[in-house]
Coordinates of C-alpha atoms in Angstrom, one line a residue:
X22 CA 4.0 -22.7 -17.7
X23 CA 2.9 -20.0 -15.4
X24 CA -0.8 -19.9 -15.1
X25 CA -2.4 -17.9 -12.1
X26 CA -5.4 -20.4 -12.8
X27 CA -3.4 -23.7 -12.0
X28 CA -3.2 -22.8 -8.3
X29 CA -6.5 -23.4 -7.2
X30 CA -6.5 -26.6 -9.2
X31 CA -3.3 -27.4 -7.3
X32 CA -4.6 -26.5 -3.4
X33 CA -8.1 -28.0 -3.9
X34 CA -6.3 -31.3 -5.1
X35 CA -3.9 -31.3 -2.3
X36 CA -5.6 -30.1 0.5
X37 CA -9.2 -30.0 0.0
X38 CA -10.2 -29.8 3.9
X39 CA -8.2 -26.7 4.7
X40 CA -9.6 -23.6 5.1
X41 CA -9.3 -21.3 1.9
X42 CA -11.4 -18.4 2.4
X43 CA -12.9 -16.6 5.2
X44 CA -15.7 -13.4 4.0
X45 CA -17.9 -12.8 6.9
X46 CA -20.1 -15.8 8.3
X47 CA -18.6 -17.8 5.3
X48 CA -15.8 -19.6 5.9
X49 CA -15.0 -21.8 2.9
X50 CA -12.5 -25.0 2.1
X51 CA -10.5 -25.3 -1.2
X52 CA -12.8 -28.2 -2.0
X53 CA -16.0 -25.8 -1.7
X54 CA -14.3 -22.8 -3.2
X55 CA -13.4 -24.7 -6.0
X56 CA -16.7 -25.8 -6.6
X57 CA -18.2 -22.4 -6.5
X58 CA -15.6 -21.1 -9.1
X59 CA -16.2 -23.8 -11.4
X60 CA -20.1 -23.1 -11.1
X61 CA -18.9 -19.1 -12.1
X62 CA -16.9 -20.4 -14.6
X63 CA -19.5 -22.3 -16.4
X64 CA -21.9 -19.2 -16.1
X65 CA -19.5 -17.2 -17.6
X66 CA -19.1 -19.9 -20.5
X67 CA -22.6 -20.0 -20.8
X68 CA -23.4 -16.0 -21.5
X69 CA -20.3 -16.4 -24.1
X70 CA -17.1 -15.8 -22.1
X71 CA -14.6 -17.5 -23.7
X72 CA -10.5 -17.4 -23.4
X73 CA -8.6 -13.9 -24.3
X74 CA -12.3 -12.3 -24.2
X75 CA -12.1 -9.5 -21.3
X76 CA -14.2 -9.6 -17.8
X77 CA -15.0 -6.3 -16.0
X78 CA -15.9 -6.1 -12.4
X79 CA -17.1 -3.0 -10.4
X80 CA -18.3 -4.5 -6.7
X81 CA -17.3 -3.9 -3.6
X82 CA -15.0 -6.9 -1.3
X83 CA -17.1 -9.8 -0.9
X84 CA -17.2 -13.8 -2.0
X85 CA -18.6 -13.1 -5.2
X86 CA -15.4 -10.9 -6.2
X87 CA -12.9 -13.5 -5.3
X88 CA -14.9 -16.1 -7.3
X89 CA -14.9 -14.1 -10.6
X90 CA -11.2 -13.1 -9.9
X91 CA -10.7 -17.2 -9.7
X92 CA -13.0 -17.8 -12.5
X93 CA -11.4 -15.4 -14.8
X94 CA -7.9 -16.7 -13.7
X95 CA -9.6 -20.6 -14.7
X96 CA -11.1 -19.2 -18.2
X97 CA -8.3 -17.6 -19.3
X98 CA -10.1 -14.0 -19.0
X99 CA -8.7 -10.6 -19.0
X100 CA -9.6 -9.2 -16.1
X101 CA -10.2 -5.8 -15.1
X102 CA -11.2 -4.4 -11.6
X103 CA -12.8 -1.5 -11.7
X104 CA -13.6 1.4 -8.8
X105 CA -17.2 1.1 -7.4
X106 CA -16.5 5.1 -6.6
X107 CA -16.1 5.5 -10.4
X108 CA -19.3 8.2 -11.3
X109 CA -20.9 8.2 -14.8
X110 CA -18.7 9.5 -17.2
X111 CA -15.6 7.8 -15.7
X112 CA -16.8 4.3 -16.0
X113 CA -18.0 5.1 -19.3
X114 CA -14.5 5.9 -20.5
X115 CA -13.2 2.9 -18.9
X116 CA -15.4 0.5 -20.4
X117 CA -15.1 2.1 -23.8
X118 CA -11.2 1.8 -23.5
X119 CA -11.0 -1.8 -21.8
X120 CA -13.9 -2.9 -24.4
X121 CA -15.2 -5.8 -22.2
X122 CA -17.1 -8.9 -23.1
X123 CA -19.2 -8.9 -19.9
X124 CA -19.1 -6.4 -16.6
X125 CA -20.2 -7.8 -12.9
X126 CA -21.6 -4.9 -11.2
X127 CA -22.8 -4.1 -7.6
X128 CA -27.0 -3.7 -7.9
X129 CA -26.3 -0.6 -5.4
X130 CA -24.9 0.7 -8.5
X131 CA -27.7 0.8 -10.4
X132 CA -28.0 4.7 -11.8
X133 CA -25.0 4.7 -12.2
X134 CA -24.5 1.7 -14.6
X135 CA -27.7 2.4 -15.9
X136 CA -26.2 5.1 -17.3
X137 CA -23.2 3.9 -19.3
X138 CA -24.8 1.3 -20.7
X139 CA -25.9 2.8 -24.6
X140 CA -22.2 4.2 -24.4
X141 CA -20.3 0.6 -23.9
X142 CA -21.5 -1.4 -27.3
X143 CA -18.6 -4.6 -26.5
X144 CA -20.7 -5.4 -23.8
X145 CA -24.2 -7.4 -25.0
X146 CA -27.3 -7.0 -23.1
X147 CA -27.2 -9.9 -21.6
X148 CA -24.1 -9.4 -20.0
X149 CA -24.6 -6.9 -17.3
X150 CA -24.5 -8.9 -14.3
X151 CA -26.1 -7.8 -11.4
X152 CA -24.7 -8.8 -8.0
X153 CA -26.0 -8.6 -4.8
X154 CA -29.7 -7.7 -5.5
X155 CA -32.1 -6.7 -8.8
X156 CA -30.5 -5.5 -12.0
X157 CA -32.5 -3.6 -14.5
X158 CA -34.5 -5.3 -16.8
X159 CA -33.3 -8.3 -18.8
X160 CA -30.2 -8.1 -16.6
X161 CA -28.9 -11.7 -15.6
X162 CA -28.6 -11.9 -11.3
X163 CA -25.5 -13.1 -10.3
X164 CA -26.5 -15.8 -7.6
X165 CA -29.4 -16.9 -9.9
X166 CA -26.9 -18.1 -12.4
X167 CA -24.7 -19.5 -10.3
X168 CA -27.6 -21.8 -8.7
X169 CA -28.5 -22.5 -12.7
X170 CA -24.9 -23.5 -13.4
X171 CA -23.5 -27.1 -13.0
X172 CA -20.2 -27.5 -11.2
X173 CA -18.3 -29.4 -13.5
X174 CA -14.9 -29.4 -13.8
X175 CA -13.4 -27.2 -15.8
X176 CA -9.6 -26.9 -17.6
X177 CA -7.6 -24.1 -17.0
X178 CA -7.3 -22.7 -20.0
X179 CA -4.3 -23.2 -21.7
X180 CA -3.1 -19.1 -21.6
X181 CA 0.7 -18.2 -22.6
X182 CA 2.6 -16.1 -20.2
X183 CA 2.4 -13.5 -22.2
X184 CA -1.4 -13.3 -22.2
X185 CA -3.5 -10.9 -20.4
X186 CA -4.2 -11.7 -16.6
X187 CA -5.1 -8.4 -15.7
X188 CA -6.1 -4.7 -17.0
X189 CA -5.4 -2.5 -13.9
X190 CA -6.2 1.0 -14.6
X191 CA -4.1 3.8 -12.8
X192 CA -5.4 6.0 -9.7
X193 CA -5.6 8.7 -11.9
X194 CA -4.1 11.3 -9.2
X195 CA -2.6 13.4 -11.7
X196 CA -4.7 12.7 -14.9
X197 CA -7.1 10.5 -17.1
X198 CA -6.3 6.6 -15.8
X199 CA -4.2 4.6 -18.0
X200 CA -4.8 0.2 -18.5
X201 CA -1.4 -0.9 -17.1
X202 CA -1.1 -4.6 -18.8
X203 CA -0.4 -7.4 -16.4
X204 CA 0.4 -10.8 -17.9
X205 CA 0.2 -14.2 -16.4
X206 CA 3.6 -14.2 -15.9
X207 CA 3.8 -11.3 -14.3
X208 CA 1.0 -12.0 -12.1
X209 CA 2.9 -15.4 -11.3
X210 CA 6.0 -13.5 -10.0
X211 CA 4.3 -11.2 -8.2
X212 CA 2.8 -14.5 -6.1
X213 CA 6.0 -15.7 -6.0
X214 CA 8.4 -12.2 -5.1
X215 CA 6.4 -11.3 -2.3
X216 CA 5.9 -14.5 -0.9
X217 CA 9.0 -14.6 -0.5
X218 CA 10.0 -11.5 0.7
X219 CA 6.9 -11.0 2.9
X220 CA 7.5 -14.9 4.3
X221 CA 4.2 -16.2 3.5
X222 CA 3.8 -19.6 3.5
X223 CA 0.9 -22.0 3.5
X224 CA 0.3 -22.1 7.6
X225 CA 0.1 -18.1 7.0
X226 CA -3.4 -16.1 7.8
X227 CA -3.2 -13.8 5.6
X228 CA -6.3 -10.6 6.7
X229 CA -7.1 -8.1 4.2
X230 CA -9.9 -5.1 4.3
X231 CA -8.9 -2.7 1.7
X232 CA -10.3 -2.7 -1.9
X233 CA -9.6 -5.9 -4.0
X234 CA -9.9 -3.6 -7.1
X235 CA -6.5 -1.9 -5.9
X236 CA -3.4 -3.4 -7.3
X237 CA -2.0 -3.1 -3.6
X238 CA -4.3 -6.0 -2.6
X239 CA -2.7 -8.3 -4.8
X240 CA 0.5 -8.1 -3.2
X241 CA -0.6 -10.2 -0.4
X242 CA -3.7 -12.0 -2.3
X243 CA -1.3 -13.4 -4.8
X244 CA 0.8 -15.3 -2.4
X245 CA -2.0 -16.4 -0.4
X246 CA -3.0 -17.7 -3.6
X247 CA 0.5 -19.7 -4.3
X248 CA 0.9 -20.6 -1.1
X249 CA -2.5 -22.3 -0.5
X250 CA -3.1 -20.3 2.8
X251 CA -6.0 -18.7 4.8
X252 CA -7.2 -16.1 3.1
X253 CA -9.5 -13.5 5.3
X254 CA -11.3 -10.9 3.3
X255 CA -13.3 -8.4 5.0
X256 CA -16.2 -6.7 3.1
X257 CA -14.9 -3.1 4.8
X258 CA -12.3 -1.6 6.7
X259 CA -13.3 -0.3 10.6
X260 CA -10.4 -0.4 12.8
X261 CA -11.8 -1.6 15.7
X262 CA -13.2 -4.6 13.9
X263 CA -10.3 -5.1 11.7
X264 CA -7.8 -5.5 15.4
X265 CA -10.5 -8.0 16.6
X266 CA -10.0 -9.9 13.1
X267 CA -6.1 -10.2 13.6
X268 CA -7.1 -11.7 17.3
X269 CA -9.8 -13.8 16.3
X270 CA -8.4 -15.5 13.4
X271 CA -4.8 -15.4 14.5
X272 CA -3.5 -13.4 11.3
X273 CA -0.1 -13.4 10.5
X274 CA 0.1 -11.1 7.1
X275 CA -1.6 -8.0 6.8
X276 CA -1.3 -4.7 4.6
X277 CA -2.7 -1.6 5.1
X278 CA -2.1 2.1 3.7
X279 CA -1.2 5.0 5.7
X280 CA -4.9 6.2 6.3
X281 CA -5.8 3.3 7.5
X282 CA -2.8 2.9 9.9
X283 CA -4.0 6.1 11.2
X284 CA -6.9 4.6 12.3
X285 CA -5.3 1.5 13.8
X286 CA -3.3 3.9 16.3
X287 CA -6.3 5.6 17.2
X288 CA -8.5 2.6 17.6
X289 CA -9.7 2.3 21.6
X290 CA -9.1 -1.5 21.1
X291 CA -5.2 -1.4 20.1
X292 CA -2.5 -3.4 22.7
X293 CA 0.7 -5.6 22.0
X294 CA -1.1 -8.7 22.6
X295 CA -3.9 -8.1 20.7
X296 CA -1.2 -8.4 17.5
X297 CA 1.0 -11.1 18.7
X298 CA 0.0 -13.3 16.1
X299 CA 1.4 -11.1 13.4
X300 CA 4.9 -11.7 11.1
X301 CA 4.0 -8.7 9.0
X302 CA 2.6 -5.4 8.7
X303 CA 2.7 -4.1 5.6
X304 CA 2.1 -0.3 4.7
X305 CA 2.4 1.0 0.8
X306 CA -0.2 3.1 -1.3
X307 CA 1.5 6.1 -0.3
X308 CA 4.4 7.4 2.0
X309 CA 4.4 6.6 5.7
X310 CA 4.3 9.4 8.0
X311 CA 7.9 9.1 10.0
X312 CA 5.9 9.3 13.2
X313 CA 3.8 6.7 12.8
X314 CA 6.1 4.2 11.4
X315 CA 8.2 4.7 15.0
X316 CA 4.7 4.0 17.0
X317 CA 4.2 0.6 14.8
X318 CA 7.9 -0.5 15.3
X319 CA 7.1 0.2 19.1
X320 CA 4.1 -2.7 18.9
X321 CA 5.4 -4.8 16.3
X322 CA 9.5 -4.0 16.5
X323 CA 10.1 -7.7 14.3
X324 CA 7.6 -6.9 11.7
X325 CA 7.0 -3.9 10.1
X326 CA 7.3 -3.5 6.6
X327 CA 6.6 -0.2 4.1
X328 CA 6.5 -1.2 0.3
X329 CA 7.1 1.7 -2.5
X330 CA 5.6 0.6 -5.4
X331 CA 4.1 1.7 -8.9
X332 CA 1.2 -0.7 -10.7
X333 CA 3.9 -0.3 -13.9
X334 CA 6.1 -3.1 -11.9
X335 CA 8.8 -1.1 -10.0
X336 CA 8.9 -2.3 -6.4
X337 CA 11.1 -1.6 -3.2
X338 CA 10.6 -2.8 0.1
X339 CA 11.8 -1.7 3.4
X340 CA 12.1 -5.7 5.1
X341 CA 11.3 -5.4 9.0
X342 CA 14.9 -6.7 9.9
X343 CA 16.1 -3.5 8.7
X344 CA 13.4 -1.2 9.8
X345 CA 14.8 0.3 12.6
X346 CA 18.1 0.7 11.0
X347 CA 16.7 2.5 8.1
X348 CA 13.0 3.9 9.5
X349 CA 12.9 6.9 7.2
X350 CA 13.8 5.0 3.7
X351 CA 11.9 2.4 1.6
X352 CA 14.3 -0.3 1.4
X353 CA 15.6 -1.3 -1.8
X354 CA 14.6 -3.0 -5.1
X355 CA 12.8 -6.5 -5.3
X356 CA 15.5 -9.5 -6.5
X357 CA 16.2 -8.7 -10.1
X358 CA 15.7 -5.0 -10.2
X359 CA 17.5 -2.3 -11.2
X360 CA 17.3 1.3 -9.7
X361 CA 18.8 5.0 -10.4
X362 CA 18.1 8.1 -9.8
X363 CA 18.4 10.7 -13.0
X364 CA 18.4 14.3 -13.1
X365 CA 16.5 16.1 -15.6
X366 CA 18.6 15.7 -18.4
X367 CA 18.6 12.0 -17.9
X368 CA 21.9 11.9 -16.1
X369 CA 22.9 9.7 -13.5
X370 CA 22.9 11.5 -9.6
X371 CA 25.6 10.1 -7.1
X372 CA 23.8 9.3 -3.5
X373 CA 22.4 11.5 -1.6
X374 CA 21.8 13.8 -4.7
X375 CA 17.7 13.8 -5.3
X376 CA 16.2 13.2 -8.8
X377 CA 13.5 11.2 -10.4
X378 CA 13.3 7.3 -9.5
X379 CA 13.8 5.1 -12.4
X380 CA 13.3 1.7 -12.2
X381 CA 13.1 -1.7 -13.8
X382 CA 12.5 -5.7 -13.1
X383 CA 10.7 -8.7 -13.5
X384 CA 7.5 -7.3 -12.7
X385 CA 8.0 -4.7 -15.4
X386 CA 4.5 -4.3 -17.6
X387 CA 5.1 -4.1 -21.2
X388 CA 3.1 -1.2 -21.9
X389 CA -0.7 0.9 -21.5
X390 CA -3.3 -1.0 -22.9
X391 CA -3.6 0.5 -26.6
X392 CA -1.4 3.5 -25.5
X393 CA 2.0 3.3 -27.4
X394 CA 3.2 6.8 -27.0
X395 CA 2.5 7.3 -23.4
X396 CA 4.4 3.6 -23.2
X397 CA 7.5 4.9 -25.0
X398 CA 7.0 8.1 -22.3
X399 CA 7.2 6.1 -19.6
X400 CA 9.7 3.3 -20.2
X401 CA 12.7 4.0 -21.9
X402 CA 15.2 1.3 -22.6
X403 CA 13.5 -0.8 -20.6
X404 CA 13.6 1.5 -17.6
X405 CA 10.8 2.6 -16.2
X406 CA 10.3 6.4 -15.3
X407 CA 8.4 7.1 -12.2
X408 CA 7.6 10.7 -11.7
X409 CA 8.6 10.8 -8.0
X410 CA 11.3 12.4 -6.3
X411 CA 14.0 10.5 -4.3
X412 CA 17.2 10.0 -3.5
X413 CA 19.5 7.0 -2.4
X414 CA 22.0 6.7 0.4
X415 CA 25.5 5.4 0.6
X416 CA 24.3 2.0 1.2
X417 CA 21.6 1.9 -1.9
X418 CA 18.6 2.3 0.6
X419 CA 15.8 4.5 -1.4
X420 CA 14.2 8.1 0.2
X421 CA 11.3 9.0 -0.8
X422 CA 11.0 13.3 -1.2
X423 CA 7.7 13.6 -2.8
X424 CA 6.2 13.3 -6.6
X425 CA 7.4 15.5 -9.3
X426 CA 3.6 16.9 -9.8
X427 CA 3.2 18.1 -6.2
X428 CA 6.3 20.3 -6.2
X429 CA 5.7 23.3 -4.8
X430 CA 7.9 26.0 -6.6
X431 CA 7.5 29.4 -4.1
X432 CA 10.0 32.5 -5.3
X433 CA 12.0 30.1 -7.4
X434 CA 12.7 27.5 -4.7
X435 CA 11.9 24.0 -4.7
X436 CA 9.3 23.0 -1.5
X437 CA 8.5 19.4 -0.9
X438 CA 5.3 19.2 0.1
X439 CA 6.5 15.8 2.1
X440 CA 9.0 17.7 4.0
X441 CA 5.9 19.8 5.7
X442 CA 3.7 16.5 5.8
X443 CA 6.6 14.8 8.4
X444 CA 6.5 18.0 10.6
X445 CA 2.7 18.3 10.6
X446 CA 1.7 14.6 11.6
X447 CA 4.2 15.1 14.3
X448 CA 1.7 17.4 16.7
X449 CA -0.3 15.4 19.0
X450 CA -3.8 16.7 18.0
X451 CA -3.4 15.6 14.2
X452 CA -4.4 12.5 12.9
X453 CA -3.9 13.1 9.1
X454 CA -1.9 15.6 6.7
X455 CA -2.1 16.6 3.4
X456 CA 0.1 19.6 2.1
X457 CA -0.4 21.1 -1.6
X458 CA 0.9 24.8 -3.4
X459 CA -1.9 27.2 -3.4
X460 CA -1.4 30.4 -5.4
X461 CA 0.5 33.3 -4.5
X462 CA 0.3 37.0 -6.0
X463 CA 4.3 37.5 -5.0
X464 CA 5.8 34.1 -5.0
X465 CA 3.6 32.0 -7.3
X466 CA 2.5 29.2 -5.1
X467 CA 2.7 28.8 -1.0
X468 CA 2.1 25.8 0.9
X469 CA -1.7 24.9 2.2
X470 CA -2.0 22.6 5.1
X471 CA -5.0 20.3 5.1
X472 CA -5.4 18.2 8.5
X473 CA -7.7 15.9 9.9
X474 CA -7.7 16.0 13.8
X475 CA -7.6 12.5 16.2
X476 CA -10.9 12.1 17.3
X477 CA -12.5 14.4 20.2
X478 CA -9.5 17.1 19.0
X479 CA -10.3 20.9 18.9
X480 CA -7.1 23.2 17.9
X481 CA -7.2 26.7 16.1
X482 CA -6.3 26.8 12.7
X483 CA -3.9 29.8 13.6
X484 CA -2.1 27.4 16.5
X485 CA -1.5 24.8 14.5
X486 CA -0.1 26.9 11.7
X487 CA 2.2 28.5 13.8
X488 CA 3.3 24.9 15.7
X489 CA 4.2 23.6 12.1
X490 CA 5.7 26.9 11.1
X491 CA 7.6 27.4 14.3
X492 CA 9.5 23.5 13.5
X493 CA 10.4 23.8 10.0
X494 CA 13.6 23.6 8.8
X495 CA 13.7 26.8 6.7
X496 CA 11.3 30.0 6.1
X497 CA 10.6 29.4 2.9
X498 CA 8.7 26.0 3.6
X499 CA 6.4 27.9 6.4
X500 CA 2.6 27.2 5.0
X501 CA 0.3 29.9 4.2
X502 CA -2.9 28.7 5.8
X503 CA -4.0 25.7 7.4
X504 CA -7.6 24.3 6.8
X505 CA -9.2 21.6 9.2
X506 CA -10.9 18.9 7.3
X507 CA -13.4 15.6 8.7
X508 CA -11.7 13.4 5.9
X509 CA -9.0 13.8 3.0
X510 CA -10.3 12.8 -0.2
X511 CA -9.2 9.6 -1.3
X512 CA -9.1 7.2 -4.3
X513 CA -10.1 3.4 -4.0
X514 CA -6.1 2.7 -3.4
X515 CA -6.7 5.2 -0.3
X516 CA -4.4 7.9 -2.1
X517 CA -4.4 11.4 -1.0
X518 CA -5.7 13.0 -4.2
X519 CA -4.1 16.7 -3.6
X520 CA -5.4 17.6 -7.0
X521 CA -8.5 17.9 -5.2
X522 CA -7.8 19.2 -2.1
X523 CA -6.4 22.6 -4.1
X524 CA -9.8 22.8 -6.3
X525 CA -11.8 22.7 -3.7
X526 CA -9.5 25.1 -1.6
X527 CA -9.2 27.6 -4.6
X528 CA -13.5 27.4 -5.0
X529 CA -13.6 28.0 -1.3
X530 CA -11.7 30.7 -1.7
X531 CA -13.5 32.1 -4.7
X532 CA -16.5 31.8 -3.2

């Protein structure tokens, strides 16, 4: 039987001395951590939690999130991460839809859980649990039940495969966030896949500093998991600290998204020694500019990896031994999966020909959490349809073009928005690019540019509009305008979220 919660069980058994978990000053064995959960787990028991009953979490990275992912794993929970960025009316609909039996929450959050709370009746007043400081009144503290809880053992519950593990809710880049349903068993081969495609194994260091809430992070958290290796969690990513982590602790496995490899490149403390320790560097969350994927193979030219992946459970990764043969593809599918590429009319496309990515495998979720028409929608004879543009070569390697939803359509031709993104992060003052379809009295739509700069940069908008203009590969793709920005707006998986990017272009503009 795969059960997520046996492999704690199995690593504190088995090696109870070695080190487990590393969170700031706090480095912990499986014989501690284990205690700790099993102290969560009884709290949980004793406000009511019981097996198939769901747990919702909103907190930022920290020891206390790990122990309630490992306590809901033990119980036999549900769980479901949830954003801290979430505002009001968001996390409302979230709860209402994911009806939990109890939600952990970050005190920082206060006002903004405060005022959910009458809207969110599966959740009983004692439930709210405060982390990290004061709730509101009558709300349980996390740390104080803990300390009130024994540590007795307690059974893994005795889940089927089929049983909830966890409720991951969508991005919602392009509309209302759907709950993506993520079994036990699906969970189990996710520990298992990418351990083995990512070579993890139990002397592995594996350092993570993105969100836990992001179904990214369990691509390496999972195997660390099954593997009973080192697993370092830091409570924020800062590039500069984040290098002297992999130095420090002699990490091995990392993952990181695009922005945050931007970051890395810039960071005044980068060098080839400093990440000698590392087997893998993994980016996904969101394409990797061309030009920065050359400058990591340059440091790391045995271990770079990018991963193109959707929450539903289609996966393809680019493996570092064929990196540099194939820099501007995603690899190919996972063991077990299937992949195409379909016109519009559902119609299978012959390499080289783009169309919409259709996948399927093992880590294929049976469906939206009480959403059966957007299910059928999505997954069709058991394939699932992605919504992104690609194509595949002669040797079955995937190409990412762009999503279907960013396609820019100017005088009835088709502009990739990714096409303009490649050229754009290839000028030496820009850090950052985001490219989205701005309206146009005489050809619909025309491409915006929005940049951020490396730091200590100054360029004219006009310049740098021309330089990309000047280097694109036909007229019709030349952008409009470009707008310097201090940051993209992001999601917690660090997605570009272009919808916003054009809404606060078109007020600006309005204004």
């Amino acid at each position: 039987m795969l059960r997520i919660g046996d492999l704690l069980e199995h690593w504190a058994d088995h090696r109870p001395d070695a080190l487990a978990l590393v969170c700031g000053a706090q480095r912990l064995s499986w014989r501690e951590l284990r205690r700790r959960v099993h102290c969560c787990a009884n709290a949980l028991r004793a406000l009511g939690l019981r097996q198939g009953d769901r747990l919702a979490v909103l907190l930022p990275n920290g020891v206390e999130l790990i122990e309630l992912y490992r306590a809901a794993a033990t119980l036999g929970l549900g769980l479901v991460p949830l954003s801290p960025l979430l505002q009001p009316a968001g996390l409302a609909a979230l709860l209402r839809d994911a009806r939990p039996a109890a939600l952990a929450w970050h005190a920082s959050l206060r006002a903004v859980v405060d005022a959910v709370r009458a809207e969110v009746p599966s959740i009983p007043v004692p439930n709210w649990i405060a982390v990290g400081g004061d709730g509101g009144p009558g709300d349980p503290r996390y740390h104080e039940l803990l300390a009130a809880a024994p540590a007795d053992p307690v059974a893994v519950a005795a889940v089927d495969e089929q049983d909830l593990c966890h409720l991951m809710y969508s991005s919602g880049t392009t509309g209302l966030p759907k709950g993506i349903v993520l079994t036990q068993r699906i969970r189990a081969l996710y520990a298992l896949l990418f351990a083995t495609t990512f070579r993890i194994d139990g002397d592995s260091v594996v350092l993570h500093a993105g969100s836990l809430v992001f179904n990214g992070a369990f691509v390496t958290l999972l195997p660390a998991w099954l593997q009973g290796c080192t697993y370092v969690l830091q409570e924020r990513f800062d590039a500069v600290a984040y290098l002297d982590a992999v130095r420090r602790e002699r990490a091995t496995h990392v993952m990181l998204v695009p922005s945050q490899i931007a970051a890395l490149l810039q960071a005044p403390n980068l060098d080839r020694a400093g990440l000698a320790s590392l087997r893998m560097l993994c980016s996904l969350g969101a394409p990797l500019p061309l030009e920065h994927k050359r400058a990591l193979l340059r440091l790391l030219p045995d271990a770079v990896y990018e991963l193109y992946g959707l929450t539903e459970g289609f996966v393809t990764v680019l493996d570092a031994r064929d990196a540099a043969a194939h820099p501007d593809s995603v690899g190919v599918p996972l063991p077990w999966s299937g992949l195409r590429i379909v016109g519009p009319d559902g119609t299978l496309l012959p390499p080289g020909e783009v169309g919409e990515i259709v996948g399927h495998g093992p880590l294929l979720t049976p469906g939206y959490y009480g959403r059966p028409e957007l299910t059928a929608q999505a997954i069709v004879d058991g394939w699932l349809h992605s919504g992104d543009l690609g194509y595949v070569d002669d040797l079955g390697y995937l190409h990412l073009v762009d999503r279907a939803k960013d396609l820019i359509i100017s005088g009835g031709v088709n502009i990739y928005p990714r096409d303009i993104e490649e050229v754009a992060a290839g000028h030496p003052q820009v850090r950052e690019v985001a490219v989205f379809g701005a309206p146009d009295p005489e050809w619909g739509e025309r491409p915006v540019a929005a940049l951020v700069l490396r730091d200590g940069a100054e360029a004219a908008v006009d310049a740098l509009r021309d330089w990309i203009n000047a280097r694109l590969a036909a007229r019709y793709q030349r952008v409009r305008e470009v707008v310097v920005l201090d940051a993209l707006p992001r999601n917690i998986a660090g997605k570009t979220l272009k919808r916003e990017l054009r809404e606060r272009y078109l007020a600006a503009r309005a204004g």
